């Protein structure tokens, strides 16, 4: 379109009434979304190098899907696939709305308004949220380096969002006591965060969560919890461990060793969680990954959709 045509188009826009403008906006948003997805998918097509079913690297182009995506056929297992096969977005409908939905997630948009805005149903909005969080959640165990702050926090157990929630007796009503779910968290001073919802608050569970993120070069800072001391002793290498014991009122050692960065992160995460009015324990990891991403990409926020589509490539 040349500048004259563009000028004339924008002049025409001024003549539209409110309803017509809304219609145009809807159309433009859909076009931007499809266009963006098209770019990401073609980028993905260029980089695709293995079959998502058997990981074989020999495959041929095999027509296109009903939505116009390139289809491939694996020479080893004979299965057909496309760029979305194996990602959380495979077989999801309404592609033209994904991007707008993803943008809303950076604003922690609620499900009902998001569903209403995009004319999708509530269940779809719920499913998309958790599909888009699947890959960020899988990559939760990031390697940490240098000074590592580690701690646990506890949340009330919740069966929200689970179909069979009522088949299990509610602990709260039963004995008046609410079960607490332990969550292990750790971060380094470069801003990398690792997290894991634990099955139980035991040394074994804690050890399984913390050991993979430690290296002999790291310095571990924890509170006085004796489990950490026992875990460090069992490591196959010597690890510097700084225990900040609250009874001694010692919050910082040597001016740099403390767990305040982590405690601050946990405080902000819990404050952010409040707006959901209770998160189902089964989805807790997703809400950890969601906040972690929001917290680490403050300026340039990648599309959750791009991350999901590219997960096939980055997994290898
Ligand atoms: Zn194959």
PDB file of C-alpha atoms and ligand atoms in Angstrom:
ATOM      1  CA  UNK A   1       0.000   0.000   0.000  1.00  0.00           C
ATOM      2  CA  UNK A   2       1.455   3.380  -0.925  1.00  0.00           C
ATOM      3  CA  UNK A   3       1.306   6.395   1.368  1.00  0.00           C
ATOM      4  CA  UNK A   4      -1.594   7.950  -0.534  1.00  0.00           C
ATOM      5  CA  UNK A   5      -3.682   4.792  -0.174  1.00  0.00           C
ATOM      6  CA  UNK A   6      -2.790   4.588   3.490  1.00  0.00           C
ATOM      7  CA  UNK A   7      -3.791   8.212   3.997  1.00  0.00           C
ATOM      8  CA  UNK A   8      -7.134   7.538   2.342  1.00  0.00           C
ATOM      9  CA  UNK A   9      -7.660   4.435   4.505  1.00  0.00           C
ATOM     10  CA  UNK A  10      -7.112   6.348   7.723  1.00  0.00           C
ATOM     11  CA  UNK A  11      -9.440   9.114   6.500  1.00  0.00           C
ATOM     12  CA  UNK A  12     -12.115   6.490   5.928  1.00  0.00           C
ATOM     13  CA  UNK A  13     -11.610   5.199   9.443  1.00  0.00           C
ATOM     14  CA  UNK A  14     -12.712   8.577  10.769  1.00  0.00           C
ATOM     15  CA  UNK A  15     -16.082   8.176   9.107  1.00  0.00           C
ATOM     16  CA  UNK A  16     -16.873   4.901  10.874  1.00  0.00           C
ATOM     17  CA  UNK A  17     -19.278   4.756  13.783  1.00  0.00           C
ATOM     18  CA  UNK A  18     -18.446   3.078  17.107  1.00  0.00           C
ATOM     19  CA  UNK A  19     -19.820  -0.353  16.191  1.00  0.00           C
ATOM     20  CA  UNK A  20     -17.988  -0.332  12.857  1.00  0.00           C
ATOM     21  CA  UNK A  21     -14.752   0.707  14.553  1.00  0.00           C
ATOM     22  CA  UNK A  22     -15.084  -2.176  16.997  1.00  0.00           C
ATOM     23  CA  UNK A  23     -15.632  -4.538  14.093  1.00  0.00           C
ATOM     24  CA  UNK A  24     -12.537  -3.226  12.310  1.00  0.00           C
ATOM     25  CA  UNK A  25     -10.491  -3.522  15.497  1.00  0.00           C
ATOM     26  CA  UNK A  26     -11.574  -7.136  15.901  1.00  0.00           C
ATOM     27  CA  UNK A  27     -10.592  -7.876  12.303  1.00  0.00           C
ATOM     28  CA  UNK A  28      -7.224  -6.132  12.642  1.00  0.00           C
ATOM     29  CA  UNK A  29      -6.430  -7.992  15.877  1.00  0.00           C
ATOM     30  CA  UNK A  30      -7.225 -11.314  14.232  1.00  0.00           C
ATOM     31  CA  UNK A  31      -5.054 -10.456  11.236  1.00  0.00           C
ATOM     32  CA  UNK A  32      -2.110  -9.412  13.425  1.00  0.00           C
ATOM     33  CA  UNK A  33      -2.463 -12.598  15.431  1.00  0.00           C
ATOM     34  CA  UNK A  34      -2.570 -14.896  12.384  1.00  0.00           C
ATOM     35  CA  UNK A  35       0.306 -13.028  10.789  1.00  0.00           C
ATOM     36  CA  UNK A  36       2.480 -13.293  13.876  1.00  0.00           C
ATOM     37  CA  UNK A  37       1.684 -16.995  14.300  1.00  0.00           C
ATOM     38  CA  UNK A  38       2.486 -17.547  10.630  1.00  0.00           C
ATOM     39  CA  UNK A  39       5.940 -16.032  11.153  1.00  0.00           C
ATOM     40  CA  UNK A  40       6.684 -18.061  14.264  1.00  0.00           C
ATOM     41  CA  UNK A  41       5.513 -21.279  12.649  1.00  0.00           C
ATOM     42  CA  UNK A  42       7.525 -20.767   9.479  1.00  0.00           C
ATOM     43  CA  UNK A  43      10.577 -19.994  11.626  1.00  0.00           C
ATOM     44  CA  UNK A  44       9.865 -23.222  13.477  1.00  0.00           C
ATOM     45  CA  UNK A  45       9.479 -25.145  10.195  1.00  0.00           C
ATOM     46  CA  UNK A  46      12.954 -24.047   9.146  1.00  0.00           C
ATOM     47  CA  UNK A  47      14.449 -25.349  12.357  1.00  0.00           C
ATOM     48  CA  UNK A  48      12.500 -28.587  12.709  1.00  0.00           C
ATOM     49  CA  UNK A  49      15.037 -31.413  12.647  1.00  0.00           C
ATOM     50  CA  UNK A  50      13.435 -34.531  14.079  1.00  0.00           C
ATOM     51  CA  UNK A  51      10.188 -36.478  14.260  1.00  0.00           C
ATOM     52  CA  UNK A  52       8.311 -35.640  17.500  1.00  0.00           C
ATOM     53  CA  UNK A  53       7.208 -39.291  17.832  1.00  0.00           C
ATOM     54  CA  UNK A  54      10.455 -41.235  17.401  1.00  0.00           C
ATOM     55  CA  UNK A  55      13.106 -38.468  17.192  1.00  0.00           C
ATOM     56  CA  UNK A  56      14.348 -39.803  13.831  1.00  0.00           C
ATOM     57  CA  UNK A  57      15.930 -37.096  11.686  1.00  0.00           C
ATOM     58  CA  UNK A  58      14.782 -38.280   8.249  1.00  0.00           C
ATOM     59  CA  UNK A  59      11.360 -37.020   7.177  1.00  0.00           C
ATOM     60  CA  UNK A  60       9.710 -35.669   4.048  1.00  0.00           C
ATOM     61  CA  UNK A  61       7.257 -32.896   3.277  1.00  0.00           C
ATOM     62  CA  UNK A  62       3.810 -34.448   3.056  1.00  0.00           C
ATOM     63  CA  UNK A  63       1.202 -31.909   1.926  1.00  0.00           C
ATOM     64  CA  UNK A  64      -0.460 -29.411   4.220  1.00  0.00           C
ATOM     65  CA  UNK A  65      -2.927 -29.634   7.087  1.00  0.00           C
ATOM     66  CA  UNK A  66      -6.516 -28.366   6.870  1.00  0.00           C
ATOM     67  CA  UNK A  67      -5.259 -25.117   8.426  1.00  0.00           C
ATOM     68  CA  UNK A  68      -2.609 -24.739   5.745  1.00  0.00           C
ATOM     69  CA  UNK A  69       0.362 -25.790   7.863  1.00  0.00           C
ATOM     70  CA  UNK A  70       3.190 -27.806   6.364  1.00  0.00           C
ATOM     71  CA  UNK A  71       2.774 -31.506   7.132  1.00  0.00           C
ATOM     72  CA  UNK A  72       5.687 -33.944   7.368  1.00  0.00           C
ATOM     73  CA  UNK A  73       5.977 -37.720   7.271  1.00  0.00           C
ATOM     74  CA  UNK A  74       8.631 -39.545   9.235  1.00  0.00           C
ATOM     75  CA  UNK A  75      10.679 -42.067   7.221  1.00  0.00           C
ATOM     76  CA  UNK A  76      11.213 -44.271  10.264  1.00  0.00           C
ATOM     77  CA  UNK A  77       7.822 -44.512  11.979  1.00  0.00           C
ATOM     78  CA  UNK A  78       5.688 -43.328   9.019  1.00  0.00           C
ATOM     79  CA  UNK A  79       3.670 -41.000  11.247  1.00  0.00           C
ATOM     80  CA  UNK A  80       2.705 -37.555   9.992  1.00  0.00           C
ATOM     81  CA  UNK A  81       3.259 -34.405  12.000  1.00  0.00           C
ATOM     82  CA  UNK A  82       3.399 -30.613  11.784  1.00  0.00           C
ATOM     83  CA  UNK A  83       5.178 -27.861  13.684  1.00  0.00           C
ATOM     84  CA  UNK A  84       2.680 -27.959  16.545  1.00  0.00           C
ATOM     85  CA  UNK A  85       2.763 -31.737  17.047  1.00  0.00           C
ATOM     86  CA  UNK A  86       4.275 -32.502  20.422  1.00  0.00           C
ATOM     87  CA  UNK A  87       3.762 -28.954  21.720  1.00  0.00           C
ATOM     88  CA  UNK A  88       1.112 -27.974  24.243  1.00  0.00           C
ATOM     89  CA  UNK A  89      -0.776 -26.225  21.426  1.00  0.00           C
ATOM     90  CA  UNK A  90      -1.316 -29.274  19.185  1.00  0.00           C
ATOM     91  CA  UNK A  91      -4.959 -29.627  18.128  1.00  0.00           C
ATOM     92  CA  UNK A  92      -6.115 -26.467  19.945  1.00  0.00           C
ATOM     93  CA  UNK A  93      -8.641 -24.428  17.989  1.00  0.00           C
ATOM     94  CA  UNK A  94      -9.044 -20.682  17.457  1.00  0.00           C
ATOM     95  CA  UNK A  95      -5.411 -20.013  16.561  1.00  0.00           C
ATOM     96  CA  UNK A  96      -6.252 -16.426  15.633  1.00  0.00           C
ATOM     97  CA  UNK A  97      -7.070 -15.691  19.280  1.00  0.00           C
ATOM     98  CA  UNK A  98      -4.044 -17.253  20.934  1.00  0.00           C
ATOM     99  CA  UNK A  99      -1.824 -14.197  20.705  1.00  0.00           C
ATOM    100  CA  UNK A 100      -4.327 -11.845  22.277  1.00  0.00           C
ATOM    101  CA  UNK A 101      -4.938 -14.363  25.030  1.00  0.00           C
ATOM    102  CA  UNK A 102      -1.189 -14.645  25.589  1.00  0.00           C
ATOM    103  CA  UNK A 103      -0.878 -10.838  25.853  1.00  0.00           C
ATOM    104  CA  UNK A 104      -3.568 -10.861  28.544  1.00  0.00           C
ATOM    105  CA  UNK A 105      -1.531 -13.370  30.552  1.00  0.00           C
ATOM    106  CA  UNK A 106       1.278 -10.832  30.952  1.00  0.00           C
ATOM    107  CA  UNK A 107      -1.295  -8.646  32.666  1.00  0.00           C
ATOM    108  CA  UNK A 108      -2.559 -11.555  34.800  1.00  0.00           C
ATOM    109  CA  UNK A 109      -5.916 -11.192  33.112  1.00  0.00           C
ATOM    110  CA  UNK A 110      -8.724 -13.079  34.844  1.00  0.00           C
ATOM    111  CA  UNK A 111     -10.333 -16.002  33.021  1.00  0.00           C
ATOM    112  CA  UNK A 112     -13.865 -14.631  32.777  1.00  0.00           C
ATOM    113  CA  UNK A 113     -13.010 -11.242  31.232  1.00  0.00           C
ATOM    114  CA  UNK A 114     -10.448 -12.908  28.930  1.00  0.00           C
ATOM    115  CA  UNK A 115     -13.033 -15.444  27.761  1.00  0.00           C
ATOM    116  CA  UNK A 116     -15.629 -12.736  27.229  1.00  0.00           C
ATOM    117  CA  UNK A 117     -13.274 -10.487  25.275  1.00  0.00           C
ATOM    118  CA  UNK A 118     -12.264 -13.274  22.902  1.00  0.00           C
ATOM    119  CA  UNK A 119     -15.697 -14.914  22.680  1.00  0.00           C
ATOM    120  CA  UNK A 120     -14.373 -18.253  23.912  1.00  0.00           C
ATOM    121  CA  UNK A 121     -15.848 -20.205  26.773  1.00  0.00           C
ATOM    122  CA  UNK A 122     -14.520 -20.176  30.315  1.00  0.00           C
ATOM    123  CA  UNK A 123     -13.259 -23.763  30.154  1.00  0.00           C
ATOM    124  CA  UNK A 124     -11.318 -22.982  26.981  1.00  0.00           C
ATOM    125  CA  UNK A 125      -9.704 -19.966  28.658  1.00  0.00           C
ATOM    126  CA  UNK A 126      -8.751 -22.173  31.622  1.00  0.00           C
ATOM    127  CA  UNK A 127      -7.334 -24.866  29.320  1.00  0.00           C
ATOM    128  CA  UNK A 128      -5.296 -22.356  27.300  1.00  0.00           C
ATOM    129  CA  UNK A 129      -3.805 -20.828  30.449  1.00  0.00           C
ATOM    130  CA  UNK A 130      -2.503 -24.181  31.577  1.00  0.00           C
ATOM    131  CA  UNK A 131      -1.430 -25.289  28.101  1.00  0.00           C
ATOM    132  CA  UNK A 132       0.657 -22.125  27.764  1.00  0.00           C
ATOM    133  CA  UNK A 133       2.179 -22.645  31.200  1.00  0.00           C
ATOM    134  CA  UNK A 134       3.131 -26.274  30.540  1.00  0.00           C
ATOM    135  CA  UNK A 135       6.524 -25.632  28.950  1.00  0.00           C
ATOM    136  CA  UNK A 136       7.651 -22.870  31.350  1.00  0.00           C
ATOM    137  CA  UNK A 137       6.730 -25.262  34.182  1.00  0.00           C
ATOM    138  CA  UNK A 138       8.733 -28.138  32.723  1.00  0.00           C
ATOM    139  CA  UNK A 139      11.817 -25.957  32.544  1.00  0.00           C
ATOM    140  CA  UNK A 140      11.548 -24.994  36.198  1.00  0.00           C
ATOM    141  CA  UNK A 141      14.757 -26.621  37.395  1.00  0.00           C
ATOM    142  CA  UNK A 142      17.195 -24.031  36.167  1.00  0.00           C
ATOM    143  CA  UNK A 143      20.891 -24.376  36.939  1.00  0.00           C
ATOM    144  CA  UNK A 144      21.842 -21.932  39.679  1.00  0.00           C
ATOM    145  CA  UNK A 145      25.280 -20.451  40.302  1.00  0.00           C
ATOM    146  CA  UNK A 146      27.240 -18.547  42.923  1.00  0.00           C
ATOM    147  CA  UNK A 147      25.394 -17.639  46.104  1.00  0.00           C
ATOM    148  CA  UNK A 148      22.195 -19.708  46.289  1.00  0.00           C
ATOM    149  CA  UNK A 149      19.391 -18.834  48.695  1.00  0.00           C
ATOM    150  CA  UNK A 150      17.066 -21.735  49.515  1.00  0.00           C
ATOM    151  CA  UNK A 151      13.985 -22.007  51.687  1.00  0.00           C
ATOM    152  CA  UNK A 152      10.560 -23.618  51.895  1.00  0.00           C
ATOM    153  CA  UNK A 153       7.182 -22.015  52.148  1.00  0.00           C
ATOM    154  CA  UNK A 154       3.773 -23.538  52.830  1.00  0.00           C
ATOM    155  CA  UNK A 155       0.350 -23.092  51.268  1.00  0.00           C
ATOM    156  CA  UNK A 156      -3.018 -24.537  52.204  1.00  0.00           C
ATOM    157  CA  UNK A 157      -3.891 -27.645  50.224  1.00  0.00           C
ATOM    158  CA  UNK A 158      -6.681 -26.977  47.708  1.00  0.00           C
ATOM    159  CA  UNK A 159      -8.651 -29.208  45.361  1.00  0.00           C
ATOM    160  CA  UNK A 160      -9.865 -26.290  43.252  1.00  0.00           C
ATOM    161  CA  UNK A 161     -10.035 -27.072  39.543  1.00  0.00           C
ATOM    162  CA  UNK A 162     -10.048 -30.824  40.052  1.00  0.00           C
ATOM    163  CA  UNK A 163     -13.025 -32.758  38.751  1.00  0.00           C
ATOM    164  CA  UNK A 164     -13.138 -35.236  41.576  1.00  0.00           C
ATOM    165  CA  UNK A 165     -12.501 -32.701  44.288  1.00  0.00           C
ATOM    166  CA  UNK A 166     -15.545 -33.662  46.274  1.00  0.00           C
ATOM    167  CA  UNK A 167     -14.895 -37.386  46.269  1.00  0.00           C
ATOM    168  CA  UNK A 168     -12.107 -36.859  48.740  1.00  0.00           C
ATOM    169  CA  UNK A 169     -13.178 -35.679  52.133  1.00  0.00           C
ATOM    170  CA  UNK A 170     -12.341 -32.067  52.725  1.00  0.00           C
ATOM    171  CA  UNK A 171      -9.662 -31.968  55.376  1.00  0.00           C
ATOM    172  CA  UNK A 172     -10.739 -28.561  56.529  1.00  0.00           C
ATOM    173  CA  UNK A 173     -14.279 -29.595  57.351  1.00  0.00           C
ATOM    174  CA  UNK A 174     -13.186 -33.005  58.581  1.00  0.00           C
ATOM    175  CA  UNK A 175     -10.813 -32.253  61.417  1.00  0.00           C
ATOM    176  CA  UNK A 176     -10.692 -28.473  61.362  1.00  0.00           C
ATOM    177  CA  UNK A 177      -7.044 -28.735  60.388  1.00  0.00           C
ATOM    178  CA  UNK A 178      -5.877 -27.579  56.953  1.00  0.00           C
ATOM    179  CA  UNK A 179      -3.115 -29.561  55.272  1.00  0.00           C
ATOM    180  CA  UNK A 180      -0.148 -27.427  54.300  1.00  0.00           C
ATOM    181  CA  UNK A 181       1.626 -28.069  51.022  1.00  0.00           C
ATOM    182  CA  UNK A 182       5.401 -27.545  51.190  1.00  0.00           C
ATOM    183  CA  UNK A 183       7.034 -25.663  48.301  1.00  0.00           C
ATOM    184  CA  UNK A 184      10.810 -25.630  47.898  1.00  0.00           C
ATOM    185  CA  UNK A 185      12.333 -22.513  46.353  1.00  0.00           C
ATOM    186  CA  UNK A 186      15.833 -21.381  45.558  1.00  0.00           C
ATOM    187  CA  UNK A 187      17.383 -18.510  43.664  1.00  0.00           C
ATOM    188  CA  UNK A 188      20.777 -17.161  42.795  1.00  0.00           C
ATOM    189  CA  UNK A 189      21.848 -13.566  42.688  1.00  0.00           C
ATOM    190  CA  UNK A 190      21.651 -13.486  38.885  1.00  0.00           C
ATOM    191  CA  UNK A 191      17.889 -13.836  39.250  1.00  0.00           C
ATOM    192  CA  UNK A 192      17.465 -17.518  38.267  1.00  0.00           C
ATOM    193  CA  UNK A 193      14.735 -19.212  40.291  1.00  0.00           C
ATOM    194  CA  UNK A 194      14.147 -22.936  40.881  1.00  0.00           C
ATOM    195  CA  UNK A 195      10.994 -24.265  42.512  1.00  0.00           C
ATOM    196  CA  UNK A 196       9.319 -27.533  43.300  1.00  0.00           C
ATOM    197  CA  UNK A 197       6.105 -28.435  45.053  1.00  0.00           C
ATOM    198  CA  UNK A 198       7.031 -31.212  47.497  1.00  0.00           C
ATOM    199  CA  UNK A 199       4.978 -34.287  48.303  1.00  0.00           C
ATOM    200  CA  UNK A 200       5.863 -33.961  51.973  1.00  0.00           C
ATOM    201  CA  UNK A 201       7.988 -31.809  54.221  1.00  0.00           C
ATOM    202  CA  UNK A 202      10.761 -34.377  54.646  1.00  0.00           C
ATOM    203  CA  UNK A 203      14.526 -34.295  54.332  1.00  0.00           C
ATOM    204  CA  UNK A 204      14.359 -36.813  51.469  1.00  0.00           C
ATOM    205  CA  UNK A 205      11.979 -34.665  49.419  1.00  0.00           C
ATOM    206  CA  UNK A 206      14.043 -31.589  50.125  1.00  0.00           C
ATOM    207  CA  UNK A 207      17.241 -33.377  49.163  1.00  0.00           C
ATOM    208  CA  UNK A 208      15.776 -34.531  45.836  1.00  0.00           C
ATOM    209  CA  UNK A 209      14.749 -30.957  45.051  1.00  0.00           C
ATOM    210  CA  UNK A 210      17.921 -29.147  46.082  1.00  0.00           C
ATOM    211  CA  UNK A 211      20.725 -31.514  45.060  1.00  0.00           C
ATOM    212  CA  UNK A 212      20.346 -31.060  41.257  1.00  0.00           C
ATOM    213  CA  UNK A 213      20.637 -27.270  41.455  1.00  0.00           C
ATOM    214  CA  UNK A 214      23.824 -27.224  43.566  1.00  0.00           C
ATOM    215  CA  UNK A 215      27.396 -27.277  42.291  1.00  0.00           C
ATOM    216  CA  UNK A 216      30.693 -27.504  44.236  1.00  0.00           C
ATOM    217  CA  UNK A 217      31.316 -23.838  43.403  1.00  0.00           C
ATOM    218  CA  UNK A 218      28.089 -22.582  44.938  1.00  0.00           C
ATOM    219  CA  UNK A 219      27.588 -21.152  48.417  1.00  0.00           C
ATOM    220  CA  UNK A 220      24.302 -22.239  49.945  1.00  0.00           C
ATOM    221  CA  UNK A 221      22.388 -19.911  52.264  1.00  0.00           C
ATOM    222  CA  UNK A 222      19.493 -21.341  54.275  1.00  0.00           C
ATOM    223  CA  UNK A 223      17.691 -20.762  57.538  1.00  0.00           C
ATOM    224  CA  UNK A 224      18.436 -22.899  60.577  1.00  0.00           C
ATOM    225  CA  UNK A 225      16.491 -25.954  59.289  1.00  0.00           C
ATOM    226  CA  UNK A 226      18.693 -28.914  60.224  1.00  0.00           C
ATOM    227  CA  UNK A 227      17.653 -30.891  57.132  1.00  0.00           C
ATOM    228  CA  UNK A 228      19.809 -28.635  54.960  1.00  0.00           C
ATOM    229  CA  UNK A 229      22.829 -29.324  57.134  1.00  0.00           C
ATOM    230  CA  UNK A 230      22.291 -33.079  56.805  1.00  0.00           C
ATOM    231  CA  UNK A 231      21.790 -32.813  53.035  1.00  0.00           C
ATOM    232  CA  UNK A 232      24.996 -30.807  52.582  1.00  0.00           C
ATOM    233  CA  UNK A 233      26.947 -33.391  54.625  1.00  0.00           C
ATOM    234  CA  UNK A 234      25.791 -36.165  52.299  1.00  0.00           C
ATOM    235  CA  UNK A 235      26.866 -34.413  49.101  1.00  0.00           C
ATOM    236  CA  UNK A 236      29.751 -36.088  47.239  1.00  0.00           C
ATOM    237  CA  UNK A 237      31.669 -32.792  47.400  1.00  0.00           C
ATOM    238  CA  UNK A 238      32.328 -30.086  49.987  1.00  0.00           C
ATOM    239  CA  UNK A 239      29.866 -27.267  49.841  1.00  0.00           C
ATOM    240  CA  UNK A 240      30.070 -23.954  51.645  1.00  0.00           C
ATOM    241  CA  UNK A 241      26.877 -23.635  53.660  1.00  0.00           C
ATOM    242  CA  UNK A 242      25.798 -20.487  55.501  1.00  0.00           C
ATOM    243  CA  UNK A 243      23.016 -21.018  58.020  1.00  0.00           C
ATOM    244  CA  UNK A 244      21.100 -17.941  59.068  1.00  0.00           C
ATOM    245  CA  UNK A 245      19.639 -18.833  62.421  1.00  0.00           C
ATOM    246  CA  UNK A 246      16.734 -16.652  63.404  1.00  0.00           C
ATOM    247  CA  UNK A 247      17.175 -17.400  67.105  1.00  0.00           C
ATOM    248  CA  UNK A 248      20.563 -15.710  66.953  1.00  0.00           C
ATOM    249  CA  UNK A 249      18.869 -12.807  65.190  1.00  0.00           C
ATOM    250  CA  UNK A 250      21.537 -13.070  62.535  1.00  0.00           C
ATOM    251  CA  UNK A 251      20.015 -12.117  59.208  1.00  0.00           C
ATOM    252  CA  UNK A 252      23.126 -11.394  57.182  1.00  0.00           C
ATOM    253  CA  UNK A 253      26.556 -13.024  57.375  1.00  0.00           C
ATOM    254  CA  UNK A 254      29.677 -11.224  56.123  1.00  0.00           C
ATOM    255  CA  UNK A 255      27.457  -8.590  54.525  1.00  0.00           C
ATOM    256  CA  UNK A 256      26.427 -10.826  51.587  1.00  0.00           C
ATOM    257  CA  UNK A 257      25.098 -14.148  52.827  1.00  0.00           C
ATOM    258  CA  UNK A 258      21.369 -14.046  53.528  1.00  0.00           C
ATOM    259  CA  UNK A 259      18.027 -15.384  52.256  1.00  0.00           C
ATOM    260  CA  UNK A 260      16.281 -12.036  52.005  1.00  0.00           C
ATOM    261  CA  UNK A 261      16.156 -11.910  48.189  1.00  0.00           C
ATOM    262  CA  UNK A 262      14.309 -15.224  48.244  1.00  0.00           C
ATOM    263  CA  UNK A 263      11.993 -14.263  51.089  1.00  0.00           C
ATOM    264  CA  UNK A 264      11.146 -11.127  49.184  1.00  0.00           C
ATOM    265  CA  UNK A 265      10.404 -13.177  46.025  1.00  0.00           C
ATOM    266  CA  UNK A 266       8.138 -15.512  48.012  1.00  0.00           C
ATOM    267  CA  UNK A 267       6.324 -12.544  49.539  1.00  0.00           C
ATOM    268  CA  UNK A 268       5.694 -10.995  46.114  1.00  0.00           C
ATOM    269  CA  UNK A 269       4.568 -14.357  44.682  1.00  0.00           C
ATOM    270  CA  UNK A 270       2.086 -14.894  47.504  1.00  0.00           C
ATOM    271  CA  UNK A 271       0.763 -11.346  47.171  1.00  0.00           C
ATOM    272  CA  UNK A 272       0.247 -11.968  43.433  1.00  0.00           C
ATOM    273  CA  UNK A 273      -1.512 -15.288  44.160  1.00  0.00           C
ATOM    274  CA  UNK A 274      -4.135 -13.600  46.347  1.00  0.00           C
ATOM    275  CA  UNK A 275      -6.085 -12.340  43.324  1.00  0.00           C
ATOM    276  CA  UNK A 276      -6.829 -15.933  42.244  1.00  0.00           C
ATOM    277  CA  UNK A 277      -8.661 -16.537  45.535  1.00  0.00           C
ATOM    278  CA  UNK A 278      -7.091 -19.923  46.075  1.00  0.00           C
ATOM    279  CA  UNK A 279      -5.107 -21.948  43.571  1.00  0.00           C
ATOM    280  CA  UNK A 280      -5.589 -25.708  43.219  1.00  0.00           C
ATOM    281  CA  UNK A 281      -2.574 -27.577  44.578  1.00  0.00           C
ATOM    282  CA  UNK A 282      -2.404 -29.579  41.340  1.00  0.00           C
ATOM    283  CA  UNK A 283      -1.748 -26.318  39.449  1.00  0.00           C
ATOM    284  CA  UNK A 284       0.628 -24.721  41.935  1.00  0.00           C
ATOM    285  CA  UNK A 285       3.716 -25.399  39.783  1.00  0.00           C
ATOM    286  CA  UNK A 286       2.054 -23.526  36.921  1.00  0.00           C
ATOM    287  CA  UNK A 287       1.483 -20.478  39.092  1.00  0.00           C
ATOM    288  CA  UNK A 288       5.105 -20.604  40.227  1.00  0.00           C
ATOM    289  CA  UNK A 289       6.325 -20.764  36.625  1.00  0.00           C
ATOM    290  CA  UNK A 290       3.916 -18.020  35.551  1.00  0.00           C
ATOM    291  CA  UNK A 291       5.130 -15.619  38.231  1.00  0.00           C
ATOM    292  CA  UNK A 292       8.779 -16.575  37.627  1.00  0.00           C
ATOM    293  CA  UNK A 293       8.424 -15.661  33.952  1.00  0.00           C
ATOM    294  CA  UNK A 294       6.579 -12.418  34.700  1.00  0.00           C
ATOM    295  CA  UNK A 295       9.206 -11.477  37.243  1.00  0.00           C
ATOM    296  CA  UNK A 296      12.170 -12.212  34.977  1.00  0.00           C
ATOM    297  CA  UNK A 297      10.849 -10.608  31.770  1.00  0.00           C
ATOM    298  CA  UNK A 298       9.905  -7.187  33.001  1.00  0.00           C
ATOM    299  CA  UNK A 299      10.708  -5.269  29.835  1.00  0.00           C
ATOM    300  CA  UNK A 300      10.679  -7.505  26.811  1.00  0.00           C
ATOM    301  CA  UNK A 301       7.959 -10.068  27.296  1.00  0.00           C
ATOM    302  CA  UNK A 302       8.058 -12.989  24.862  1.00  0.00           C
ATOM    303  CA  UNK A 303       4.712 -14.337  23.692  1.00  0.00           C
ATOM    304  CA  UNK A 304       3.636 -17.413  25.687  1.00  0.00           C
ATOM    305  CA  UNK A 305       2.477 -18.810  22.342  1.00  0.00           C
ATOM    306  CA  UNK A 306       5.948 -18.419  20.785  1.00  0.00           C
ATOM    307  CA  UNK A 307       7.487 -20.160  23.781  1.00  0.00           C
ATOM    308  CA  UNK A 308       5.020 -23.066  23.433  1.00  0.00           C
ATOM    309  CA  UNK A 309       5.585 -23.433  19.677  1.00  0.00           C
ATOM    310  CA  UNK A 310       9.352 -23.269  20.017  1.00  0.00           C
ATOM    311  CA  UNK A 311       9.361 -25.790  22.881  1.00  0.00           C
ATOM    312  CA  UNK A 312       9.718 -28.570  20.313  1.00  0.00           C
ATOM    313  CA  UNK A 313      12.932 -27.054  19.016  1.00  0.00           C
ATOM    314  CA  UNK A 314      14.414 -26.044  22.357  1.00  0.00           C
ATOM    315  CA  UNK A 315      13.687 -29.464  23.866  1.00  0.00           C
ATOM    316  CA  UNK A 316      16.357 -31.020  21.692  1.00  0.00           C
TER     317      UNK A 316
HETATM  318 ZN1  LIG B   1       9.068 -40.921  13.591  1.00  0.00          ZN
END
